[in-house]
Structures are given as C-alpha cells and as structure tokens.
C-alpha cells in the first residue's frame, strides 16, 4: 500500500525522532533525518539498522523488507534538504521559542502543501503555530516512548488547524500501524491529562499517613488490577520526568484542585530520590530489583468476637455471605452486643464519621472497602479509626484472612485507597468528556494503550458503578471540604440517573 505521505522529514533524531522515523519507513515512506547535531542523525540511522536487523533475527520482518526500509532512510545535512517532504515532524528540544523558530524557518523551505507536525508533549499547538503565515497546516503528532511499541498517537488540532490535516495524518498513523486518537489542543492533551488521577491521589493518600507506599501499591494492584502501583510507576518513569508534568498541567489549568501535585515529590526530586535511575526512589533498588518491605503478618486471635454488620454497608448481602463463609458468628440484633466487632462498609465516608453518625462504639468499629466485588479482588482492605481497639483491629484482620486472601489494614481515610483513586480517575476522565477534549471512545483507547490501565477510565467507572463513584466523590467532598473531589457535571448527570458512562452521547 502506498503511504499517504511518500516523503517524510524528521527533525531531531533523539529517542522520539528515531522511533517515528522507524515506523514511517516501515509504512513505506522515504524518510529524511535532520538534527543540528550531525552525529545524531547518523547515530539514528545506525540504531534503525540494528533495530531492523533484530526484527529479521526474530522473524518479524523479512531481510528484503529490512533492506528496503534502510534504503528509504536518508540523512539531511541542511534543512533545505527537506524542501520536497510531504510531512515534516519535529521532535527537537521541548522549548516553545525554539520550536516556533524552527517552524518559521520551515515555512520558507517546505512545500506550500506540506504538513508541519510537532511531537510536543506539553506545549500548545496553537502557540507553536502562532505568528506563522499558515498555521492551518500545523498539527500535533504526539507519540509515546518507545514509539514502535507504544501503539497510540495523539493527533492534536490547534485552533487554526485544518480538519483535513487531522484526518489525513490520522490515516497515515494507521498506515504506520498505530491507533490515532484525536485531541483538542488542551493542556496534557488526552493521555497526560487522564493520567493525573492515579499518581496525585496516591500521593495524597500517602501524605495523609493512611498507608505506606508499598501498601498503597499492593492495594491498587490487587484490588483495581493496575499492572504497577503508582509508586512503582513513578520510580520507573523517574520523578525528574513525572513531577514536572504534574506541576505543568496543574499550572496550565490555573491551579485546578483536581490536578494538585504533592510536596512529597517536590522534596524527593530536590533530594535526588528519582527512582530506579538513581538507585532509590519510593523503593530502594539493589541487584536490579526493588527492596519491598514485608507485609505485616496475620495476627493470631484466640477468641473471635461476634460480628455485627451495619445495615447501611455497601454490598451488604455479599458481605453477609462472605462473613458466613468465613465462619463468623453474625449478630442479627438492631445494635451490636457489648462485645461485638462492629463492621461498616462506607463509600467515600471515613470510619470515624460513620461511627459517629450511626451511633456506633468507635473503639469496636472497623471498616471494609466494598467498592470492589469480593469475588474478583485479590486483597481485602480494612480501615480503623483513631479509637479502634487493637484487639478489634486484629480480630477483623484475622477473620478476613481466614480463607487465605491477602488483607491490608490502613488508617482512617474518606474513601479507603481504591475508592479514592478510582473515583479520582473516573472524575478527571469525565471532565475530559465534559470539556470535549476528545470523544469518550478515543479517551478509552488513549488510556488503555498510552497508560496501560486495566480498562479505560469510563469502563472503570462502569465496572464499579457510576452511582457508587458519584457517592464516593460526594462523601469525600464532605469529609475533606476540598474542591478536588467535586464531581464533574458530566459524571454527575450520568451517575444521578444510573447511566452507563459509555452510553451514546446525548
Ligand atoms: P532527545 O533529547 O532524545 O532528542 C532531541 C534531539 O533534537 C537531539 O538529537 C538534539 O540534538 C536535537 N535538536 C535539538 N534542537 C534542535 C534543533 N533546533 N534542530 C534540530 N535538532 C535539534 O529528546 P526526545 O526525548 O526525543 O524528545 C523530543 C521531543 O519529543 C520533545 O519535544 C519531547 O517533549 C517530545 N516527547 C518526548 C517523549 C519522551 O518520552 N522522551 C514522549 C513524547 C514526546
């Protein structure tokens, strides 16, 4: 198949430029590589040659195709040599003045119908194109690292970008074997915007002393199905990369509370605890692996108290059945007997508030997170309040570990861990829909391919129930009095009437 752009120029042949060059050549385009550092373009060509050789070795490409791809790579020593390109993609240093300067120069060189694309991850396409004679042909083409493996690309329309440019570039992305998602020119576009929920809320939970880093990671892996916990992920990316993104999006949205970063990462960045690359981040690294503190042992409880379950518990019927299966002695009275372990399962509220509102003895009250279906979770999460007696805490821990399932006990927090993080992710995603950054379908694709979440954020909302997510947010807003947890109107409407978040647009 003939590529839609037969000649492509790549400016800046570092980590990103070389990856884009690889998939462009594989799509059948002739690719001209240009870099101000002359050795960089040659190094990129050498890198591509070895990449293709490896693909031949692994039988993912024929030797003829590899030779043909390499034959389509040309080195340009001046920008003038890009004059015949149909598409020029810049992947140079992330500075607005330098990118705009480059595009101005390209306007005097490139063909009038050539498309000028930027791989920027944080700058506005509209700003990059401002002051050009023809901003309508400037478009964002935001790939992820490593380009050949991360199969999604954001095609970003600046305020003046022509719709046909977005469409044609999207078609070309498919020819490159990637899935295009179309984004409006807004801070963080889709992926970096949608990704704000996970790390920032986990940091907030840690900053409140609710649980340590390793426990939060375990909970989000085992309950919500994330491949990596938020702290493992930040260690992998490096705080030198992830903290500035958090700050940048927060400020670009004029200090929107939902994106507020954490002083934890500010300080760790300053102290050089960047993650794997410095040998220490949230975890210490030795011999290639993270040193993870052991989980607290299940306490041995001689005499298990009877259990009384609040009538207002979430998933009450399921929880009763679970207690029965675990062999608990379940009380059926209107209120707990004087010795009973008192169990509550709130959505969004903290255990303290529930004990006070339901007039329960806080010393015997323990909470369990029932947002997640017990049959599907690999871990149960319990929370104490400041008055909970240790014997009651230990009894609850031992009881819920009886069938061998992992149990974490955390300190009191409106919304436990999974409720908070899931609700925050779903809320930010809903606001992306509210703002019309992209279509709900593209949002789901961008997040699953770009962030590797177990499901798209709207599907995540459907899984846990839009009404439940909304309840978590409403109650957390009450507990914390923080604008951060105010539900997006988009979610509020759907949650209020119990509509699926992936329902067709109104
Ligand atoms: P890099 O530092 O690996 O490569 C940049 C290359 O551009 C270098 O070879 C440099 O010599 C060259 N360069 C700098 N100024 C130039 C100019 N005026 N003209 C021509 N060449 C110039 O950087 P990387 O990581 O490849 O990033 C490039 C762009 O891609 C940036 O805009 C970055 O924000 C964006 N990006 C980076 C991602 C990443 O994970 N590294 C992900 C998505 C986007």
Coordinates of C-alpha atoms and ligand atoms in Angstrom, one line a residue:
X1 CA 0.0 0.0 0.0
X2 CA 1.3 3.4 -0.9
X3 CA 1.8 5.7 2.1
X4 CA -0.3 8.8 2.2
X5 CA 2.9 10.9 2.6
X6 CA 5.6 9.5 0.4
X7 CA 8.4 11.7 1.7
X8 CA 8.7 12.5 5.4
X9 CA 11.2 14.7 7.2
X10 CA 12.1 14.1 10.8
X11 CA 13.8 16.9 12.7
X12 CA 15.5 16.0 15.9
X13 CA 16.6 12.3 15.8
X14 CA 16.8 11.5 19.5
X15 CA 14.8 9.0 21.4
X16 CA 11.5 10.0 19.8
X17 CA 12.6 11.1 16.3
X18 CA 14.3 7.8 15.6
X19 CA 11.2 5.9 16.7
X20 CA 8.9 7.9 14.4
X21 CA 11.4 7.5 11.6
X22 CA 11.3 3.7 12.1
X23 CA 7.6 3.4 11.7
X24 CA 7.4 6.0 8.9
X25 CA 10.0 3.9 6.9
X26 CA 8.1 0.7 7.7
X27 CA 4.9 2.4 6.3
X28 CA 6.8 2.8 3.0
X29 CA 7.7 6.5 3.2
X30 CA 11.1 7.9 2.3
X31 CA 12.5 9.5 5.5
X32 CA 14.9 12.3 5.7
X33 CA 16.7 12.7 9.1
X34 CA 17.9 16.1 10.2
X35 CA 19.5 17.1 13.5
X36 CA 21.6 20.1 14.5
X37 CA 24.0 17.6 16.0
X38 CA 25.3 16.0 12.8
X39 CA 26.3 12.9 14.6
X40 CA 22.8 12.4 16.0
X41 CA 21.3 11.7 12.5
X42 CA 23.9 9.1 11.7
X43 CA 23.5 7.6 15.1
X44 CA 19.8 7.3 14.5
X45 CA 20.4 5.6 11.2
X46 CA 22.7 3.1 12.8
X47 CA 20.2 2.5 15.5
X48 CA 17.4 1.8 12.9
X49 CA 19.7 -0.5 11.1
X50 CA 20.2 -2.6 14.2
X51 CA 16.5 -2.5 15.1
X52 CA 15.6 -3.9 11.7
X53 CA 18.4 -6.5 11.9
X54 CA 17.0 -7.6 15.2
X55 CA 13.5 -7.8 13.7
X56 CA 14.8 -10.0 10.9
X57 CA 16.5 -12.2 13.5
X58 CA 13.3 -12.6 15.4
X59 CA 11.5 -13.3 12.1
X60 CA 9.2 -10.4 12.5
X61 CA 10.4 -8.9 9.2
X62 CA 12.0 -10.3 6.0
X63 CA 15.6 -9.4 5.1
X64 CA 14.3 -7.8 1.9
X65 CA 11.9 -5.6 3.8
X66 CA 14.6 -4.6 6.3
X67 CA 17.0 -3.6 3.4
X68 CA 14.2 -1.7 1.7
X69 CA 13.4 0.2 5.0
X70 CA 17.0 1.1 5.4
X71 CA 17.2 2.2 1.8
X72 CA 14.4 4.7 2.5
X73 CA 16.4 6.4 5.2
X74 CA 18.3 9.5 4.0
X75 CA 20.5 11.8 6.0
X76 CA 20.0 15.5 5.6
X77 CA 22.8 17.9 6.5
X78 CA 20.7 21.0 6.0
X79 CA 17.0 21.9 6.5
X80 CA 16.9 22.8 2.8
X81 CA 17.1 19.1 2.0
X82 CA 13.6 18.7 3.5
X83 CA 12.1 21.0 0.8
X84 CA 10.3 18.2 -1.0
X85 CA 8.8 16.5 2.0
X86 CA 5.0 16.0 2.2
X87 CA 5.1 15.8 6.0
X88 CA 7.7 17.2 8.4
X89 CA 7.7 16.0 12.1
X90 CA 9.8 17.9 14.6
X91 CA 11.0 16.1 17.8
X92 CA 13.5 18.6 19.0
X93 CA 14.1 20.1 22.4
X94 CA 10.8 20.9 24.3
X95 CA 11.0 24.8 24.1
X96 CA 8.3 27.0 22.6
X97 CA 10.7 29.6 21.3
X98 CA 12.9 27.0 19.6
X99 CA 10.0 25.1 18.1
X100 CA 8.3 28.3 16.8
X101 CA 11.7 29.5 15.4
X102 CA 12.1 26.2 13.6
X103 CA 8.6 26.3 12.1
X104 CA 9.1 29.8 10.9
X105 CA 12.3 28.7 9.1
X106 CA 10.5 25.7 7.6
X107 CA 7.8 28.0 6.2
X108 CA 10.4 29.4 3.9
X109 CA 11.7 26.0 2.9
X110 CA 8.8 23.5 2.9
X111 CA 6.4 23.0 0.0
X112 CA 3.2 25.1 0.5
X113 CA 1.1 21.9 0.9
X114 CA 3.4 20.2 3.3
X115 CA 2.1 19.3 6.8
X116 CA 4.2 20.5 9.7
X117 CA 3.7 18.3 12.8
X118 CA 5.1 18.6 16.3
X119 CA 5.7 15.8 18.7
X120 CA 5.5 18.1 21.7
X121 CA 4.1 16.5 24.9
X122 CA 3.4 19.7 26.8
X123 CA 3.3 22.8 24.6
X124 CA 0.2 24.2 22.9
X125 CA 0.0 23.5 19.2
X126 CA -1.9 26.8 18.8
X127 CA 1.1 28.7 20.5
X128 CA 3.7 26.8 18.4
X129 CA 1.8 27.9 15.2
X130 CA 1.1 31.4 16.3
X131 CA 2.8 34.0 14.2
X132 CA 3.2 31.7 11.2
X133 CA 1.8 32.6 7.8
X134 CA 0.0 29.2 7.6
X135 CA -1.0 27.9 11.0
X136 CA -3.7 25.8 9.4
X137 CA -1.1 23.1 8.4
X138 CA 0.5 22.8 11.8
X139 CA -0.7 19.9 13.9
X140 CA 0.3 17.9 16.9
X141 CA 1.5 14.3 16.4
X142 CA 2.3 13.1 19.9
X143 CA 3.9 9.7 20.2
X144 CA 4.9 7.8 23.3
X145 CA 8.2 6.3 24.2
X146 CA 9.3 3.8 22.9
X147 CA 7.5 4.7 19.7
X148 CA 7.4 1.3 17.9
X149 CA 5.9 -0.4 21.0
X150 CA 3.5 2.3 22.2
X151 CA 0.9 1.9 19.5
X152 CA -1.1 5.0 20.1
X153 CA -0.6 8.6 18.8
X154 CA -2.4 11.7 19.7
X155 CA -3.3 13.9 16.7
X156 CA -3.8 17.4 18.0
X157 CA -5.8 20.1 16.4
X158 CA -4.7 23.6 17.2
X159 CA -7.3 26.4 17.0
X160 CA -6.4 27.1 13.3
X161 CA -5.5 23.5 12.2
X162 CA -7.5 22.4 9.1
X163 CA -9.7 19.4 9.7
X164 CA -8.4 17.7 6.6
X165 CA -4.9 17.8 8.0
X166 CA -6.1 16.0 11.2
X167 CA -7.9 13.4 9.1
X168 CA -5.0 12.7 6.7
X169 CA -2.5 12.5 9.5
X170 CA -4.8 10.0 11.3
X171 CA -4.9 7.9 8.2
X172 CA -1.1 8.0 8.0
X173 CA -0.9 6.9 11.7
X174 CA -2.9 3.8 10.8
X175 CA -0.6 3.1 7.9
X176 CA 2.3 3.3 10.4
X177 CA 0.5 0.6 12.4
X178 CA -0.6 2.9 15.2
X179 CA -4.0 3.9 16.5
X180 CA -4.7 7.6 16.2
X181 CA -6.8 9.5 18.8
X182 CA -7.9 13.0 18.0
X183 CA -7.4 15.6 20.8
X184 CA -8.3 19.3 21.0
X185 CA -5.4 21.5 21.9
X186 CA -5.6 21.5 25.7
X187 CA -3.0 21.0 28.5
X188 CA -1.7 17.4 28.6
X189 CA -3.9 16.5 25.5
X190 CA -5.5 13.2 26.4
X191 CA -3.1 10.8 28.0
X192 CA -1.1 13.1 30.2
X193 CA -4.3 14.8 31.3
X194 CA -6.2 11.5 32.1
X195 CA -3.0 10.2 33.8
X196 CA -3.2 12.9 36.5
X197 CA -5.6 10.9 38.7
X198 CA -3.5 7.9 39.6
X199 CA -0.3 9.3 41.0
X200 CA -1.6 12.5 42.5
X201 CA -4.3 10.8 44.5
X202 CA -2.0 8.0 45.7
X203 CA 0.5 10.7 46.8
X204 CA -2.3 12.5 48.7
X205 CA -3.2 9.2 50.5
X206 CA 0.4 8.7 51.4
X207 CA 0.7 12.3 52.6
X208 CA -2.2 11.8 55.0
X209 CA -0.4 8.9 56.6
X210 CA -3.2 6.5 55.6
X211 CA -0.8 3.8 54.4
X212 CA 2.8 3.5 53.3
X213 CA 3.9 3.4 49.7
X214 CA 4.2 -0.4 49.4
X215 CA 0.8 -0.9 50.9
X216 CA -0.8 1.6 48.5
X217 CA 0.9 -0.1 45.6
X218 CA -0.3 -3.6 46.7
X219 CA -3.8 -2.4 47.2
X220 CA -4.1 -0.8 43.7
X221 CA -2.5 -3.8 42.0
X222 CA -4.6 -6.4 43.8
X223 CA -7.9 -4.6 44.1
X224 CA -8.1 -2.5 41.0
X225 CA -5.9 -4.6 38.7
X226 CA -3.2 -2.0 37.8
X227 CA 0.0 -3.6 36.5
X228 CA 2.2 -1.3 38.5
X229 CA 1.3 0.5 41.7
X230 CA 1.6 4.3 41.5
X231 CA 4.9 4.5 43.4
X232 CA 6.4 1.7 41.4
X233 CA 5.3 3.5 38.3
X234 CA 6.8 6.8 39.4
X235 CA 10.1 5.0 40.3
X236 CA 10.1 3.6 36.8
X237 CA 9.4 6.9 35.0
X238 CA 11.7 8.9 37.3
X239 CA 10.5 11.9 39.3
X240 CA 12.6 14.2 37.1
X241 CA 10.1 13.4 34.4
X242 CA 6.8 12.8 36.3
X243 CA 6.9 15.7 38.8
X244 CA 7.4 18.5 36.2
X245 CA 4.4 17.0 34.2
X246 CA 2.3 17.2 37.4
X247 CA 3.2 20.8 38.0
X248 CA 2.9 21.8 34.4
X249 CA -0.7 20.5 33.9
X250 CA -1.7 21.9 37.3
X251 CA -0.5 25.4 36.4
X252 CA -1.7 25.3 32.8
X253 CA -5.2 24.6 34.2
X254 CA -4.8 27.7 36.5
X255 CA -4.3 25.7 39.7
X256 CA -7.3 23.3 39.3
X257 CA -7.5 21.4 42.5
X258 CA -8.1 18.0 40.8
X259 CA -4.5 18.1 39.4
X260 CA -2.8 19.5 42.5
X261 CA 0.7 17.9 42.8
X262 CA 2.2 16.8 46.1
X263 CA 5.0 18.2 48.3
X264 CA 6.2 14.6 48.6
X265 CA 7.5 14.5 45.0
X266 CA 8.8 18.1 45.2
X267 CA 11.0 17.2 48.1
X268 CA 12.1 13.8 46.7
X269 CA 13.0 15.4 43.4
X270 CA 15.1 18.0 45.2
X271 CA 16.8 15.3 47.2
X272 CA 17.7 13.2 44.1
X273 CA 15.5 10.2 45.0
X274 CA 14.3 10.0 41.5
X275 CA 13.6 6.3 41.2
X276 CA 15.3 3.3 39.6
X277 CA 17.7 5.5 37.7
X278 CA 19.3 6.8 40.9
X279 CA 19.0 3.5 42.8
X280 CA 16.5 5.0 45.2
X281 CA 13.0 6.4 44.9
X282 CA 10.0 5.3 46.8
X283 CA 11.8 2.0 47.0
X284 CA 15.5 1.2 47.2
X285 CA 16.9 -0.8 44.3
X286 CA 19.7 -3.4 44.6
X287 CA 20.6 -6.1 42.2
X288 CA 18.1 -4.8 39.7
X289 CA 15.1 -5.3 42.0
X290 CA 13.1 -3.2 44.4
X291 CA 13.5 -3.8 48.1
X292 CA 9.9 -4.2 49.2
X293 CA 9.2 -4.2 52.9
X294 CA 7.4 -7.4 54.1
X295 CA 3.7 -7.4 54.7
X296 CA 2.6 -7.4 58.3
X297 CA 1.8 -11.0 59.5
X298 CA -1.8 -12.0 60.1
X299 CA -2.4 -11.7 63.8
X300 CA -3.2 -14.8 65.8
X301 CA -6.6 -14.4 67.6
X302 CA -7.6 -16.9 70.3
X303 CA -11.2 -15.9 70.6
X304 CA -13.0 -14.4 67.7
X305 CA -15.7 -11.9 68.8
X306 CA -19.2 -12.0 67.2
X307 CA -19.6 -9.6 64.2
X308 CA -22.4 -7.0 63.8
X309 CA -22.8 -5.5 60.3
X310 CA -24.1 -2.1 59.8
X311 CA -27.4 -2.1 57.8
X312 CA -26.0 0.7 55.7
X313 CA -23.0 -1.2 54.5
X314 CA -22.2 -1.2 50.8
X315 CA -22.8 -4.6 49.1
X316 CA -24.4 -5.7 52.4
X317 CA -25.8 -9.0 51.1
X318 CA -22.5 -10.0 49.6
X319 CA -20.7 -9.0 52.7
X320 CA -23.0 -11.1 54.9
X321 CA -22.4 -14.1 52.7
X322 CA -18.7 -13.6 52.9
X323 CA -18.8 -13.4 56.7
X324 CA -20.8 -16.6 56.8
X325 CA -18.3 -18.3 54.5
X326 CA -15.5 -17.1 56.8
X327 CA -17.2 -18.8 59.7
X328 CA -18.0 -15.6 61.6
X329 CA -20.6 -15.5 64.3
X330 CA -23.0 -12.9 62.9
X331 CA -25.2 -10.9 65.2
X332 CA -28.7 -10.0 64.0
X333 CA -29.8 -7.5 66.6
X334 CA -30.7 -3.9 65.9
X335 CA -27.5 -2.8 67.5
X336 CA -24.2 -4.6 68.3
X337 CA -23.9 -6.5 71.6
X338 CA -21.2 -5.2 74.0
X339 CA -18.5 -7.5 72.7
X340 CA -19.2 -7.4 69.0
X341 CA -16.8 -6.4 66.4
X342 CA -18.7 -3.7 64.5
X343 CA -18.3 -3.7 60.8
X344 CA -19.1 -0.8 58.5
X345 CA -18.6 -0.5 54.7
X346 CA -18.9 3.1 53.6
X347 CA -18.4 4.7 50.2
X348 CA -16.4 7.9 50.5
X349 CA -17.0 8.4 54.2
X350 CA -14.4 7.8 56.8
X351 CA -14.9 5.2 59.5
X352 CA -14.9 7.9 62.2
X353 CA -17.8 9.8 60.6
X354 CA -19.8 6.6 60.1
X355 CA -19.3 5.5 63.7
X356 CA -20.5 8.9 64.9
X357 CA -23.5 9.2 62.5
X358 CA -24.6 5.6 63.1
X359 CA -24.0 6.0 66.9
X360 CA -21.6 3.0 67.0
X361 CA -18.9 2.5 69.5
X362 CA -15.8 3.7 67.6
X363 CA -13.5 1.5 69.8
X364 CA -15.1 -1.6 68.2
X365 CA -15.7 -0.2 64.7
X366 CA -13.7 -1.3 61.7
X367 CA -14.4 -0.5 58.0
X368 CA -14.0 -2.6 54.9
X369 CA -13.8 -1.3 51.3
X370 CA -16.6 -3.0 49.4
X371 CA -16.4 -0.9 46.2
X372 CA -14.8 -3.9 44.6
X373 CA -16.6 -7.2 44.2
X374 CA -15.1 -9.5 46.8
X375 CA -15.0 -12.4 44.4
X376 CA -12.8 -10.5 41.9
X377 CA -10.4 -8.8 44.4
X378 CA -7.2 -10.4 45.4
X379 CA -7.0 -8.3 48.6
X380 CA -9.4 -7.1 51.2
X381 CA -8.8 -3.6 52.7
X382 CA -9.8 -2.8 56.2
X383 CA -9.6 0.6 57.9
X384 CA -9.5 1.6 61.6
X385 CA -10.5 4.9 63.2
X386 CA -8.3 6.6 65.8
X387 CA -10.3 5.0 68.6
X388 CA -10.3 1.4 67.3
X389 CA -9.0 -1.1 69.9
X390 CA -6.1 -3.2 68.7
X391 CA -7.9 -6.4 69.7
X392 CA -10.8 -5.4 67.4
X393 CA -8.4 -4.5 64.6
X394 CA -6.6 -7.8 64.9
X395 CA -9.9 -9.8 65.1
X396 CA -11.1 -8.2 61.8
X397 CA -7.7 -8.8 60.2
X398 CA -7.6 -12.4 61.2
X399 CA -11.2 -13.0 60.2
X400 CA -10.9 -11.6 56.7
X401 CA -7.7 -13.5 56.2
X402 CA -9.2 -16.9 57.1
X403 CA -9.6 -18.1 53.5
X404 CA -6.0 -17.1 52.7
X405 CA -6.9 -13.9 50.9
X406 CA -4.4 -11.0 51.5
X407 CA -5.6 -8.3 53.9
X408 CA -4.3 -4.8 54.3
X409 CA -5.2 -2.6 57.3
X410 CA -5.0 1.1 56.7
X411 CA -5.7 4.2 58.8
X412 CA -8.9 6.0 58.5
X413 CA -9.5 7.9 55.3
X414 CA -12.6 9.0 53.5
X415 CA -12.8 6.5 50.6
X416 CA -10.1 4.0 51.6
X417 CA -7.4 3.7 48.8
X418 CA -9.2 2.1 45.8
X419 CA -12.3 4.1 46.1
X420 CA -10.3 7.4 46.2
X421 CA -8.0 6.6 43.3
X422 CA -10.8 5.0 41.1
X423 CA -13.2 7.9 41.8
X424 CA -10.5 10.5 41.0
X425 CA -9.5 8.8 37.8
X426 CA -13.1 8.5 36.7
X427 CA -13.9 12.1 37.7
X428 CA -11.0 13.5 35.7
X429 CA -11.9 11.4 32.7
X430 CA -15.5 12.6 32.9
X431 CA -14.2 16.2 33.0
X432 CA -12.2 15.4 29.8
X433 CA -15.5 14.4 28.2
X434 CA -17.2 17.5 29.6
X435 CA -14.6 19.7 28.1
X436 CA -14.8 18.0 24.8
X437 CA -11.0 17.3 24.7
X438 CA -11.8 14.1 22.7
X439 CA -14.5 11.6 22.2
X440 CA -15.3 9.1 25.0
X441 CA -14.2 6.3 22.6
X442 CA -10.8 7.9 21.9
X443 CA -10.3 8.6 25.6
X444 CA -10.7 4.9 26.4
X445 CA -8.3 3.9 23.6
X446 CA -5.7 6.5 24.6
X447 CA -5.7 5.5 28.3
X448 CA -5.6 1.7 27.7
X449 CA -2.8 2.0 25.1
X450 CA -1.0 5.0 26.4
X451 CA -1.1 4.3 30.2
X452 CA -1.7 0.6 30.3
X453 CA -4.6 0.8 32.7
X454 CA -6.6 -2.4 33.2
X455 CA -9.5 -0.7 31.4
X456 CA -10.4 2.7 30.0
X457 CA -11.4 5.2 32.7
X458 CA -15.1 5.3 31.7
X459 CA -15.2 1.5 31.6
X460 CA -13.6 1.6 35.0
X461 CA -16.5 3.8 36.1
X462 CA -19.0 1.4 34.7
X463 CA -17.3 -1.5 36.4
X464 CA -17.6 0.0 39.9
X465 CA -20.9 1.7 39.1
X466 CA -21.3 5.4 38.1
X467 CA -23.7 5.8 41.1
X468 CA -21.1 4.4 43.5
X469 CA -18.3 6.5 42.1
X470 CA -20.5 9.6 42.4
X471 CA -21.4 8.7 46.0
X472 CA -17.7 8.3 46.9
X473 CA -17.0 11.8 45.5
X474 CA -19.9 13.5 47.2
X475 CA -19.0 12.0 50.5
X476 CA -15.3 12.7 50.1
X477 CA -16.1 16.3 49.3
X478 CA -17.9 16.4 52.6
X479 CA -15.1 14.7 54.5
X480 CA -12.3 16.8 53.0
X481 CA -14.1 20.0 52.1
X482 CA -11.9 20.1 49.1
X483 CA -12.8 21.2 45.6
X484 CA -10.6 18.4 44.3
X485 CA -13.4 15.9 44.8
X486 CA -16.3 17.9 43.3
X487 CA -17.8 15.6 40.7
X488 CA -17.7 16.7 37.1
X489 CA -21.1 17.7 35.8
X490 CA -20.7 15.0 33.1
X491 CA -20.3 12.3 35.7
X492 CA -22.9 13.8 38.0
X493 CA -25.6 13.7 35.3
X494 CA -24.9 10.1 34.4
X495 CA -24.3 8.9 37.9
X496 CA -27.5 10.5 39.1
X497 CA -29.6 8.6 36.7
X498 CA -27.5 5.4 36.8
X499 CA -26.5 5.7 33.1
X500 CA -23.5 3.8 31.7
X501 CA -20.5 6.1 31.2
X502 CA -20.0 4.7 27.7
X503 CA -23.6 5.4 26.7
X504 CA -24.1 7.2 23.4
X505 CA -23.7 10.9 23.6
X506 CA -26.8 12.9 24.5
Ligands
LIG1 P1 16.2 13.9 22.8 O1 17.0 14.8 23.6 O2 16.4 12.4 22.9 O3 16.4 14.3 21.2 C1 16.2 15.6 20.8 C2 17.1 15.7 19.5 O4 16.8 17.0 18.9 C3 18.6 15.7 19.8 O5 19.2 14.8 19.0 C4 19.0 17.2 19.5 O6 20.3 17.3 19.0 C5 18.0 17.6 18.5 N1 17.7 19.0 18.4 C6 17.6 19.9 19.5 N2 17.3 21.1 19.0 C7 17.3 21.0 17.6 C8 17.0 22.0 16.6 N3 16.7 23.2 16.8 N4 17.0 21.5 15.3 C9 17.3 20.2 15.1 N5 17.6 19.3 16.0 C10 17.5 19.7 17.3 O7 14.6 14.2 23.0 P2 13.3 13.3 22.9 O8 13.1 12.6 24.2 O9 13.4 12.5 21.6 O10 12.2 14.4 22.8 C11 12.0 15.2 21.6 C12 10.6 15.8 21.6 O11 9.6 14.8 21.8 C13 10.4 16.8 22.7 O12 9.5 17.8 22.2 C14 9.7 16.0 23.8 O13 8.9 16.8 24.7 C15 8.8 15.1 22.9 N6 8.4 13.8 23.6 C16 9.3 13.1 24.3 C17 8.9 11.9 24.9 C18 9.8 11.1 25.7 O14 9.3 10.2 26.4 N7 11.1 11.2 25.5 C19 7.5 11.4 24.7 C20 6.7 12.3 23.9 C21 7.1 13.4 23.4

